[in-house]
Short mmCIF file of C-alpha atoms and ligand atoms in Angstrom, two decimals:
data_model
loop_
_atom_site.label_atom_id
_atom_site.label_comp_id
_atom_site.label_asym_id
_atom_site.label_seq_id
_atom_site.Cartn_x
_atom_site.Cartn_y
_atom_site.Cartn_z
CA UNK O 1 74.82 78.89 86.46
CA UNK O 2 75.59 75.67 86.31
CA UNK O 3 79.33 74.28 87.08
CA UNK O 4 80.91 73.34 83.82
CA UNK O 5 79.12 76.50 82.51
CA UNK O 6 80.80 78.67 85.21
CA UNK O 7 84.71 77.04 84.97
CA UNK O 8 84.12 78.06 81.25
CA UNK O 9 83.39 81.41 81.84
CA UNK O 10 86.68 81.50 84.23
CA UNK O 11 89.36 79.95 81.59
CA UNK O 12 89.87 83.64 80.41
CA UNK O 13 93.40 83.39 78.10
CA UNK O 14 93.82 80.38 79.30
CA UNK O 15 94.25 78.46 76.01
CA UNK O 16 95.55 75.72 77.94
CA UNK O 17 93.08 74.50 80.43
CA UNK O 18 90.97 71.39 79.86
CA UNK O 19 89.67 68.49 81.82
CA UNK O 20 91.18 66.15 79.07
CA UNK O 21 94.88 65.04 79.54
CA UNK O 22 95.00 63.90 75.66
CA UNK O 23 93.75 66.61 74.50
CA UNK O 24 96.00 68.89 75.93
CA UNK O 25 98.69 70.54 73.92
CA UNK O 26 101.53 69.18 73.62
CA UNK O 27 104.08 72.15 72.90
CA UNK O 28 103.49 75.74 74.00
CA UNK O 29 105.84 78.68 72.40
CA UNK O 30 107.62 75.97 70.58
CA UNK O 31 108.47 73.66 73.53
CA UNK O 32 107.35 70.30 74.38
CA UNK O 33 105.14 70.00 77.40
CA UNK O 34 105.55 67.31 79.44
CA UNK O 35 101.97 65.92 81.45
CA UNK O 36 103.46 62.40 83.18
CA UNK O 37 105.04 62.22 86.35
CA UNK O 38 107.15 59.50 85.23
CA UNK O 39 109.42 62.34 83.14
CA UNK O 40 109.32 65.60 85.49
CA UNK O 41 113.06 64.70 85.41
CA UNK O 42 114.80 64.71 88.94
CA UNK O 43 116.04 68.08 90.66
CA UNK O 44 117.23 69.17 94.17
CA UNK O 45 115.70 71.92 95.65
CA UNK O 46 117.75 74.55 97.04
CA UNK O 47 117.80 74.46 100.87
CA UNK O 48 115.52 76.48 102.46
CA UNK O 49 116.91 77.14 106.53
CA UNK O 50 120.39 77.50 105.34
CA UNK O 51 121.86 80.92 105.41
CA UNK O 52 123.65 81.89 101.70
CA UNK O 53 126.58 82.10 104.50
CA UNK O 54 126.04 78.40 105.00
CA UNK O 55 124.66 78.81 108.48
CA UNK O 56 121.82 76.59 109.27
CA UNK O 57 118.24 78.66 110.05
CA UNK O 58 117.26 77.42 113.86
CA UNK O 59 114.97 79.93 114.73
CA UNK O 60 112.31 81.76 114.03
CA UNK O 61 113.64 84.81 114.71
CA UNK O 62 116.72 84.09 112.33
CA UNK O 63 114.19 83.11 110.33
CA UNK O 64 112.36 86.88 109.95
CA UNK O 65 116.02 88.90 110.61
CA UNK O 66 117.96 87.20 108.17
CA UNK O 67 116.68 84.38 105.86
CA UNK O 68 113.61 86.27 104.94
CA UNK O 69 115.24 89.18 103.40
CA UNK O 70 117.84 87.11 101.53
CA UNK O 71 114.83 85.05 99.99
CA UNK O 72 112.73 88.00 99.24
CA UNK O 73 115.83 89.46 97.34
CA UNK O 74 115.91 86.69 95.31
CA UNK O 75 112.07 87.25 94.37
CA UNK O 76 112.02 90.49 94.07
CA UNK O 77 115.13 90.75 91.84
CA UNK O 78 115.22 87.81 89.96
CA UNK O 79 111.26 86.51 89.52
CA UNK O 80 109.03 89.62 89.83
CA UNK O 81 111.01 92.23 89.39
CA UNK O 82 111.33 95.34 92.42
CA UNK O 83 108.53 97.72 92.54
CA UNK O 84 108.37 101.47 94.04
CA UNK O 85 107.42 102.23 97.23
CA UNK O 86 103.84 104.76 98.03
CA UNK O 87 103.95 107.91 95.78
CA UNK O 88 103.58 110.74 97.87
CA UNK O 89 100.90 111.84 95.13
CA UNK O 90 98.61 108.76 96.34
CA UNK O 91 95.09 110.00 97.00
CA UNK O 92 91.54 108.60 97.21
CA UNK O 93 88.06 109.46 96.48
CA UNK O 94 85.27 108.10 98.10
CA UNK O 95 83.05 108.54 95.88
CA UNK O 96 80.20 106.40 97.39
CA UNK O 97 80.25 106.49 101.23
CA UNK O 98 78.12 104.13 101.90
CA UNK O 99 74.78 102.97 100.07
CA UNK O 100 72.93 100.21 101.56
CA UNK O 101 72.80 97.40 99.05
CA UNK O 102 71.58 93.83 98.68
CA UNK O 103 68.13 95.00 100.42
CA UNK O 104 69.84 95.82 103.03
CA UNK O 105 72.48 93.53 104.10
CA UNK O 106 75.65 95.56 103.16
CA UNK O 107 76.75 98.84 102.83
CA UNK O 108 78.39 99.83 99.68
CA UNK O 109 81.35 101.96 99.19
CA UNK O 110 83.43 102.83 96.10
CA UNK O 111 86.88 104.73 95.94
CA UNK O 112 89.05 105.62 93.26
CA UNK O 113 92.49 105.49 94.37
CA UNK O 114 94.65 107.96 92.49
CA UNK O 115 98.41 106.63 92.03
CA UNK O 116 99.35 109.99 91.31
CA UNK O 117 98.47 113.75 90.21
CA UNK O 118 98.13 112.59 87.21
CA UNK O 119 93.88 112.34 87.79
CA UNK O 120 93.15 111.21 84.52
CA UNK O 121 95.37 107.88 83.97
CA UNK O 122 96.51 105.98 86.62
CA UNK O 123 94.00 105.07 89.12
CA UNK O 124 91.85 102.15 90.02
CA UNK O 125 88.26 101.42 91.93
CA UNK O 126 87.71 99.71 95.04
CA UNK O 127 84.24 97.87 95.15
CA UNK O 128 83.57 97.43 98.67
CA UNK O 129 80.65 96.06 100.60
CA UNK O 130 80.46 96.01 104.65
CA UNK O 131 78.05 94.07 106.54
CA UNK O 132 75.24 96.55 107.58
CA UNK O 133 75.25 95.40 110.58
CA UNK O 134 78.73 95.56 111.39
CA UNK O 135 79.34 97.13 115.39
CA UNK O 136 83.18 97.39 114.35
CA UNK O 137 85.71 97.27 112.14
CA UNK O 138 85.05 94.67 109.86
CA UNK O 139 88.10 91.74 108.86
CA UNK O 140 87.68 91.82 104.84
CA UNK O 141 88.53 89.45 101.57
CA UNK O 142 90.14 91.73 99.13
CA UNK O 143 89.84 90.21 95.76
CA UNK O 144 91.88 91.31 92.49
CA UNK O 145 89.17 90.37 89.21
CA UNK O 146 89.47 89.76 85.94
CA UNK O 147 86.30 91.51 85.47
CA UNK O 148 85.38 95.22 86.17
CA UNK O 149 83.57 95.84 89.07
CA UNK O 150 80.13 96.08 87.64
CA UNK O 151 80.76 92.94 86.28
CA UNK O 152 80.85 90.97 89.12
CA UNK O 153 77.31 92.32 90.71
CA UNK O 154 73.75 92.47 89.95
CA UNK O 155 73.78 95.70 92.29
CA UNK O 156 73.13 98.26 89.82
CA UNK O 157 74.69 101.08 91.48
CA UNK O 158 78.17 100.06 90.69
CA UNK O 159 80.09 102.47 88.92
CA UNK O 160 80.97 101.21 85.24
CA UNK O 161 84.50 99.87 84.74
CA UNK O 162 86.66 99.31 81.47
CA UNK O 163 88.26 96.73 79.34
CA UNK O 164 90.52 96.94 77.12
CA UNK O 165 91.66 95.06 73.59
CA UNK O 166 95.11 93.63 72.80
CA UNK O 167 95.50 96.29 70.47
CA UNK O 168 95.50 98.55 73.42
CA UNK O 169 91.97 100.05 73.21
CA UNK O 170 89.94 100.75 76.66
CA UNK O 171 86.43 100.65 76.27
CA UNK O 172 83.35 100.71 79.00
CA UNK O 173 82.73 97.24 80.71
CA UNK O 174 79.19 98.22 79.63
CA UNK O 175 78.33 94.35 78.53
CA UNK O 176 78.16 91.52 80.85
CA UNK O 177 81.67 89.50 81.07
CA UNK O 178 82.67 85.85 80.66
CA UNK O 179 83.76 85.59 84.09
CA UNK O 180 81.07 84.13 86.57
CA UNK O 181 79.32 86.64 89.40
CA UNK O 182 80.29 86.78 93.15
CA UNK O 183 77.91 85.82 95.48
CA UNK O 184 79.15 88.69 97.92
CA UNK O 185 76.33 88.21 100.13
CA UNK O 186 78.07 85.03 101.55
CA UNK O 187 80.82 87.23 102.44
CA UNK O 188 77.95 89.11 104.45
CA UNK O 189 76.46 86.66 106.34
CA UNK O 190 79.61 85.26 107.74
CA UNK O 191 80.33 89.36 108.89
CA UNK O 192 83.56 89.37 106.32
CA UNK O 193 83.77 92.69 104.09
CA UNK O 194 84.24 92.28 100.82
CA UNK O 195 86.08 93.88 98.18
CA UNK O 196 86.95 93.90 94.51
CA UNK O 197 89.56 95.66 92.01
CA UNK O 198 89.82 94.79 88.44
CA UNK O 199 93.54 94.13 87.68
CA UNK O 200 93.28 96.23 84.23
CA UNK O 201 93.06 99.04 86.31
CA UNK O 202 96.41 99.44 87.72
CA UNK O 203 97.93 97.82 84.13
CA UNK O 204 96.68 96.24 81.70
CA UNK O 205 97.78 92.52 80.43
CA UNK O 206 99.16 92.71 77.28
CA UNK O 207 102.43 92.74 76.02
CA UNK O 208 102.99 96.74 75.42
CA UNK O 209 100.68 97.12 78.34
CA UNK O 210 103.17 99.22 80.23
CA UNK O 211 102.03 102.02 78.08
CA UNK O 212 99.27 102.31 79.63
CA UNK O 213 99.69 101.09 83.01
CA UNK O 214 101.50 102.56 85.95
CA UNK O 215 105.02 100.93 85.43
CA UNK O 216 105.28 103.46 82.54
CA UNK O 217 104.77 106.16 84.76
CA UNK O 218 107.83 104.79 86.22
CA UNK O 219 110.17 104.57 83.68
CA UNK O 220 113.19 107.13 83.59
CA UNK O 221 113.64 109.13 80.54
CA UNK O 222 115.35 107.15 77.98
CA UNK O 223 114.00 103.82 79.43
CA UNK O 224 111.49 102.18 77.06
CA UNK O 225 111.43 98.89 79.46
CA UNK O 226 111.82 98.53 83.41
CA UNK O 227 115.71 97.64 84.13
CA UNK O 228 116.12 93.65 84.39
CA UNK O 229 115.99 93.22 88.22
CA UNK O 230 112.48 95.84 87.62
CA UNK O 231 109.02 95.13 88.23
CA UNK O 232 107.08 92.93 85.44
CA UNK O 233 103.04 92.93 85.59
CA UNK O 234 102.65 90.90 87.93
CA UNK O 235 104.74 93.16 90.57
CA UNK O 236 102.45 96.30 89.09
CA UNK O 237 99.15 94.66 89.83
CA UNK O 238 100.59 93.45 92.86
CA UNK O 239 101.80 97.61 93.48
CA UNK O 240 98.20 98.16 93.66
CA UNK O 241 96.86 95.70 95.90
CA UNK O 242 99.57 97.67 98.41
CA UNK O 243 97.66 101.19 97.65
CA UNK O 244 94.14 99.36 98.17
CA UNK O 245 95.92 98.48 101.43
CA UNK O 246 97.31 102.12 101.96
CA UNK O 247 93.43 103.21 101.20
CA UNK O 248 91.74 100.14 104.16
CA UNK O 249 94.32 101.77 106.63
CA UNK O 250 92.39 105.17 106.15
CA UNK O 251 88.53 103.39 106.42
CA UNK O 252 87.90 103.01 109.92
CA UNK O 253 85.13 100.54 108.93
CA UNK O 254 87.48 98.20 108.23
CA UNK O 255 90.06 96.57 110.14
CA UNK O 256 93.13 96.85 107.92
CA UNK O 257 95.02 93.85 109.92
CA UNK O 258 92.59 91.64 109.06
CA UNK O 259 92.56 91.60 105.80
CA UNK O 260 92.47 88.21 103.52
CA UNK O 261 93.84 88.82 99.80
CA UNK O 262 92.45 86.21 96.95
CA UNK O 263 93.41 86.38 93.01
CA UNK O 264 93.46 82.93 90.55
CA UNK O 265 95.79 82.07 88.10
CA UNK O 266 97.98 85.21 87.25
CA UNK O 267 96.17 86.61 90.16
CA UNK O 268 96.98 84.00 92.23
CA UNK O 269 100.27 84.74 91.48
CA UNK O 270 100.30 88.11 91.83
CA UNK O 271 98.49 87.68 95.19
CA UNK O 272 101.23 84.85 96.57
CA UNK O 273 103.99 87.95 95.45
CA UNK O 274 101.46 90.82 96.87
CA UNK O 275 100.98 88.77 100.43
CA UNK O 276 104.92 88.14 100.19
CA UNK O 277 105.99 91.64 99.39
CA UNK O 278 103.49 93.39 102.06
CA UNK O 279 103.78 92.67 105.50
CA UNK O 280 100.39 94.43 106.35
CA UNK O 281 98.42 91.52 104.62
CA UNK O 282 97.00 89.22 107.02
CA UNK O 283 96.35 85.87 105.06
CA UNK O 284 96.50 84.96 101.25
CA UNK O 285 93.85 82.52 99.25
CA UNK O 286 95.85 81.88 96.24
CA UNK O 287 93.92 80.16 93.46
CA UNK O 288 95.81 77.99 90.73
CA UNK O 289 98.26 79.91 90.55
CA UNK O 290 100.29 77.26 89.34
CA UNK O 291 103.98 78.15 87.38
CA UNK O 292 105.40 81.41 88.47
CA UNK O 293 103.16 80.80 91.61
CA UNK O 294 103.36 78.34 94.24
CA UNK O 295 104.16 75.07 91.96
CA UNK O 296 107.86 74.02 91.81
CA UNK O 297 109.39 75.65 88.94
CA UNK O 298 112.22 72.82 88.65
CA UNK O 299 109.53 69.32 88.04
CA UNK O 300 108.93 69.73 84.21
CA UNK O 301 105.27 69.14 84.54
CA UNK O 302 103.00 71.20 82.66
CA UNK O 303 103.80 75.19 82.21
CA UNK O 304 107.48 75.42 82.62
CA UNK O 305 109.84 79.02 83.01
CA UNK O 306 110.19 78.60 79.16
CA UNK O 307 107.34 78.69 78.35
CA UNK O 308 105.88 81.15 80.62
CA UNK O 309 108.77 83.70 80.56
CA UNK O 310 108.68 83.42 76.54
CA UNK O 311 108.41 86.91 74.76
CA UNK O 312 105.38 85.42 73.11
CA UNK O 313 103.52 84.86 76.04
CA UNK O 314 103.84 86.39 79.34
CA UNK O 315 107.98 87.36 79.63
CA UNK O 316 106.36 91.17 80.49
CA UNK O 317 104.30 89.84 83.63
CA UNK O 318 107.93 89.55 85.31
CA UNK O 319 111.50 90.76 86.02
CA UNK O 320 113.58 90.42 82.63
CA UNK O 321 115.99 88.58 84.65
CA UNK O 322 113.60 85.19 85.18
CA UNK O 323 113.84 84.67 81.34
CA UNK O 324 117.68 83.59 81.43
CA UNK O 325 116.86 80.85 83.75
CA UNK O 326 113.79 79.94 80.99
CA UNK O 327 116.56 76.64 79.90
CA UNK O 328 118.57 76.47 82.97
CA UNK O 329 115.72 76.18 85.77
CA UNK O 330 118.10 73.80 88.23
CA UNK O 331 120.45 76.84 88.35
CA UNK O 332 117.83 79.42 89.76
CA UNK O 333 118.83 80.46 93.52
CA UNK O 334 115.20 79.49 94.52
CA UNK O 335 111.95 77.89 93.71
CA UNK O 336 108.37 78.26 94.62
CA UNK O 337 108.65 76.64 98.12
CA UNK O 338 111.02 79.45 99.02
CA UNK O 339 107.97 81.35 97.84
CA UNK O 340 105.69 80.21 99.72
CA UNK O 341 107.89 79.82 103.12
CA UNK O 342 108.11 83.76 102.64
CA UNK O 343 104.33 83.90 104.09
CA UNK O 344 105.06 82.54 107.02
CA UNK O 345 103.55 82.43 109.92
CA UNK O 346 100.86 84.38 108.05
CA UNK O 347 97.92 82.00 106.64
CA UNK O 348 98.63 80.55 103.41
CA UNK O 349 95.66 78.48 101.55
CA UNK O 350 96.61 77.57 98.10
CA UNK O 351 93.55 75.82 96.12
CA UNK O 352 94.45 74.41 93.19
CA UNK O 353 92.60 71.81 90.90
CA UNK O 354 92.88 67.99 90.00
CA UNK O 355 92.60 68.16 86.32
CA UNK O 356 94.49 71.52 86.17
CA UNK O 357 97.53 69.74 84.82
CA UNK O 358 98.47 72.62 83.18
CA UNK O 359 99.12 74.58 86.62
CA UNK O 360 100.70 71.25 87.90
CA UNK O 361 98.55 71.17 91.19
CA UNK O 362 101.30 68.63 92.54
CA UNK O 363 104.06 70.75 92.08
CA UNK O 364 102.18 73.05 94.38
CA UNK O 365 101.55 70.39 97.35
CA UNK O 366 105.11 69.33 96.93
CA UNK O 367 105.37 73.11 97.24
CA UNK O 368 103.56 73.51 100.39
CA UNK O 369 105.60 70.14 102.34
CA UNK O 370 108.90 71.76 101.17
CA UNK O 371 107.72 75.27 103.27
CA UNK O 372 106.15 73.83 106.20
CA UNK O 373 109.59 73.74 108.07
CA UNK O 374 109.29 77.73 108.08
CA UNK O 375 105.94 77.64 109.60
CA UNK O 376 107.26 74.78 111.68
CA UNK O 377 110.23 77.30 113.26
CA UNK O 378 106.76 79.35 114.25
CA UNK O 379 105.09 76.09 115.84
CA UNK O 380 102.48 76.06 112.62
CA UNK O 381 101.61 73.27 110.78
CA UNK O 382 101.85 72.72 107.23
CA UNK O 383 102.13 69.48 104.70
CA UNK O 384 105.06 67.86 106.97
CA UNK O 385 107.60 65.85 105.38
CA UNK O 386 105.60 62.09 105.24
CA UNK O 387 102.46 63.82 104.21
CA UNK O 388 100.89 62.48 100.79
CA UNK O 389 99.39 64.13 98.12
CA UNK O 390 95.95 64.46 98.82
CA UNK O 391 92.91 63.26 96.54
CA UNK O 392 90.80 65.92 94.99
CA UNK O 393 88.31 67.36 97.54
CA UNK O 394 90.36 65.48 100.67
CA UNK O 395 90.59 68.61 103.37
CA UNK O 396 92.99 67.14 105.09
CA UNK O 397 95.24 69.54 104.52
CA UNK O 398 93.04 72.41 103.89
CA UNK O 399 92.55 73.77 107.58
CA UNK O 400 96.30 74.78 108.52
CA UNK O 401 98.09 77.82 108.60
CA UNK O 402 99.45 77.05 105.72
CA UNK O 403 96.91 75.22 103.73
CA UNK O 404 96.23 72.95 100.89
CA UNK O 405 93.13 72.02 99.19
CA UNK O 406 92.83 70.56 95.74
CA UNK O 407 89.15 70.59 94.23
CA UNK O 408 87.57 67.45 91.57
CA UNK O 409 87.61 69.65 88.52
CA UNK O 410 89.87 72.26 86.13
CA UNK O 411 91.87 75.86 86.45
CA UNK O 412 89.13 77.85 88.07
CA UNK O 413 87.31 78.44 91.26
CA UNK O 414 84.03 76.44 92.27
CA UNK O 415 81.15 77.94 94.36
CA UNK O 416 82.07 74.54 96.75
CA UNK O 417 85.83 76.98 96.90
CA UNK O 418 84.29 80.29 98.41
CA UNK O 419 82.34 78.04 101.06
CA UNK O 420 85.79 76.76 102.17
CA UNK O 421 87.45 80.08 101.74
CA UNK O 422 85.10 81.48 104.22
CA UNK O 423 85.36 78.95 106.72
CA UNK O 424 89.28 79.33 106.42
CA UNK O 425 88.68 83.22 106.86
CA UNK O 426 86.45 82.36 109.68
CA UNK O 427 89.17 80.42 111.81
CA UNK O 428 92.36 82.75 110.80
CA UNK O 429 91.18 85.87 110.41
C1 LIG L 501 97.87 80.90 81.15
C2 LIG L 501 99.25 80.94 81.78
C3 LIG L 501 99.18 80.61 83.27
C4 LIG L 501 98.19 81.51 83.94
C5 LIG L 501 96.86 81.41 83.24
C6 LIG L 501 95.77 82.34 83.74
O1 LIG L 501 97.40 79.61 81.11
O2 LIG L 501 100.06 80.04 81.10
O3 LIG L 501 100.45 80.74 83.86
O4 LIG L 501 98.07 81.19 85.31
O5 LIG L 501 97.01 81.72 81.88
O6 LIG L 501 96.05 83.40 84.27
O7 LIG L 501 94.61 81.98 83.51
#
């Protein structure tokens, strides 16, 4: 497929993502959007080693004990909303145990995970493949699709997935989709397992999609919508990246502390929150995930809180409580540097995308420098404070723990991108 073919396919609901800065829209949900740096307006960003009692952050260990659960308060209760812990209920099927595919090179497994006893609605499948000729446990890229499993492959043996409509209809995934094919055997041949879950699954994205999805499982009786400081989408999808995580600790194929998680766009954002959230997660690879992600949500550049938060976009892929900041940002506790600080010293890549002005793939370097002093208390390297923003395809800043690599090109990710993901896997993992 060729390139410009394959971003295509990736732009999804992305109304908003073209090459061309003129011809990109200038209001979204009724609000202007700004694309020059010239008027991202000027904004302090709340400090990041200083204790809400005012005490400075010295050390790492102050660091982990007490500034990390503050921060990851303010995410949990304010941005993404809180989530429930494992159900006891959880259960898994493997329903493939192992089926050599790709003549040969892998074995393939598949599992339905079952969120609870109720067999029929919420539950999700875990495409896996594990080099064949794997002596141990196996370190392994977890990746959460936009496509259904089957989608992704030419192996024929993978189980058929679903879609649904907007109208809230879930049909097979029995047609191919618009979003490109993995090359998995890459993953292979560099002796990484490789695995695959199709967000839709766990909930799908739609406004009313709670219906359907596990969060209304989760709703007390009289509750028609999660409580304002509860879980939005993006906290539900990242729910079930924890259960695939609950199912790897159970496959003694794979080794469960090595695992690498990688979404793009809403998925890189729910991966950021997902890595955040879940300790057991070794490394994150988040893709564009631009606002709501890793790009500061104060610089009025491209998607803003307003006009992501707004009910007639994507207000239900977070906490209720991130709306009321939607025309106040400079008043929010935190922003996405506090975000991505909340990996550390776990490795970080975010890839973003030079004409991706949508996602504002400066906010998210400015991002990255803003965090490094929390990887810094660990003796890691990130963007430090005189670093520049890099040109597109410049890896300068690519190989660190916490890493930064902007690709020539829109809001998707390039073949070029898994190459570099691998090698990143290959030196962290
Ligand atoms: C929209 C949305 C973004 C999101 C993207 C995607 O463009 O505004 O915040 O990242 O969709 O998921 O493709």
């Amino acid at each position: 497929m060729k390139k410009t073919a394959l971003a295509s396919a990736f732009l999804f609901a992305c109304t908003i993502c073209t090459a061309q800065k003129e011809n990109l829209p200038k209001t979204s949900a009724g609000f202007p959007v700004n694309y020059e740096e010239d008027s991202v307006g000027t904004y302090t960003l709340p400090a990041l080693l200083t204790l809400q009692n005012g005490q400075p952050v010295t050390t790492a260990k102050i660091w982990k004990e007490k500034r990390r659960p503050e921060l990851l308060q303010l995410f949990e209760t304010i941005q993404y909303g809180k989530m429930p812990g494992k159900p006891a209920e959880l259960h898994f099927d493997v329903f493939d145990k192992g089926t050599p595919a790709f003549n040969g090179k892998a074995t393939r497994k598949q599992v339905t995970v079952y969120f609870t006893s109720d067999t029929a609605q919420y539950k999700m499948n875990i495409l896996i493949y594990i080099p064949a000729n794997a002596a141990k446990p196996v370190p392994l890229l977890l990746n959460v699709s936009f496509a259904a499993n089957n989608q992704l492959t030419d192996d024929p043996g993978v189980k058929i997935g679903y879609t649904w409509t907007k109208e809230g209809k879930k049909m097979l995934a029995d047609q191919p989709s618009r979003f490109p094919k993995m090359n998995i055997e890459q993953f292979m041949d560099a002796g990484i397992g490789f695995a695959t879950i199709n967000y839709v699954d766990i909930e799908p994205d739609f406004k009313g999609g709670i219906k359907y999805g596990i969060r209304g499982h989760y709703l007390k009786p009289g509750q028609t919508v999660p409580a304002a400081d509860e879980w939005g989408a993006i906290s539900a999808w990242a729910w079930g990246l924890s259960r695939a995580m609950d199912y790897f600790e159970t496959d003694k194929q794979v080794d469960a502390k090595r695992i690498a998680l990688q979404g793009a766009s809403r998925l890189g954002k729910t991966v950021l929150w997902a890595g955040v959230h879940d300790g057991r997660f070794k490394m994150v690879i988040a893709s564009i995930s631009g606002e709501g992600g890793a790009a500061i949500a104060r610089r009025n550049y491209g998607e803003t809180i307003q006009h992501i938060t707004d009910t007639s976009r994507y207000n239900y892929q977070f906490a209720a409580n991130y709306h009321t900041y939607a025309d106040k940002v400079n008043t929010l506790p935190f922003d996405a540097h506090m975000l991505v600080a909340l990996m550390a010293p776990r490795p970080l890549l975010l890839q973003t995308g030079d004409t991706d002005y949508w996602s504002d793939p400066k906010g998210e370097f400015l991002s990255a420098q803003a965090a490094a002093p929390a990887y810094q208390l660990f003796g890691l390297k990130g963007p430090d404070a005189t670093a520049t923003m890099p040109a597109a395809n410049d890896q300068s800043f690519l190989m660190n723990p916490l890493g930064y690599y902007m690709h020539a090109g829109p809001h998707t990710v390039l073949p070029e991108d898994w190459k570099l993901f691998i090698t990143y896997m290959k030196k962290y993992l």
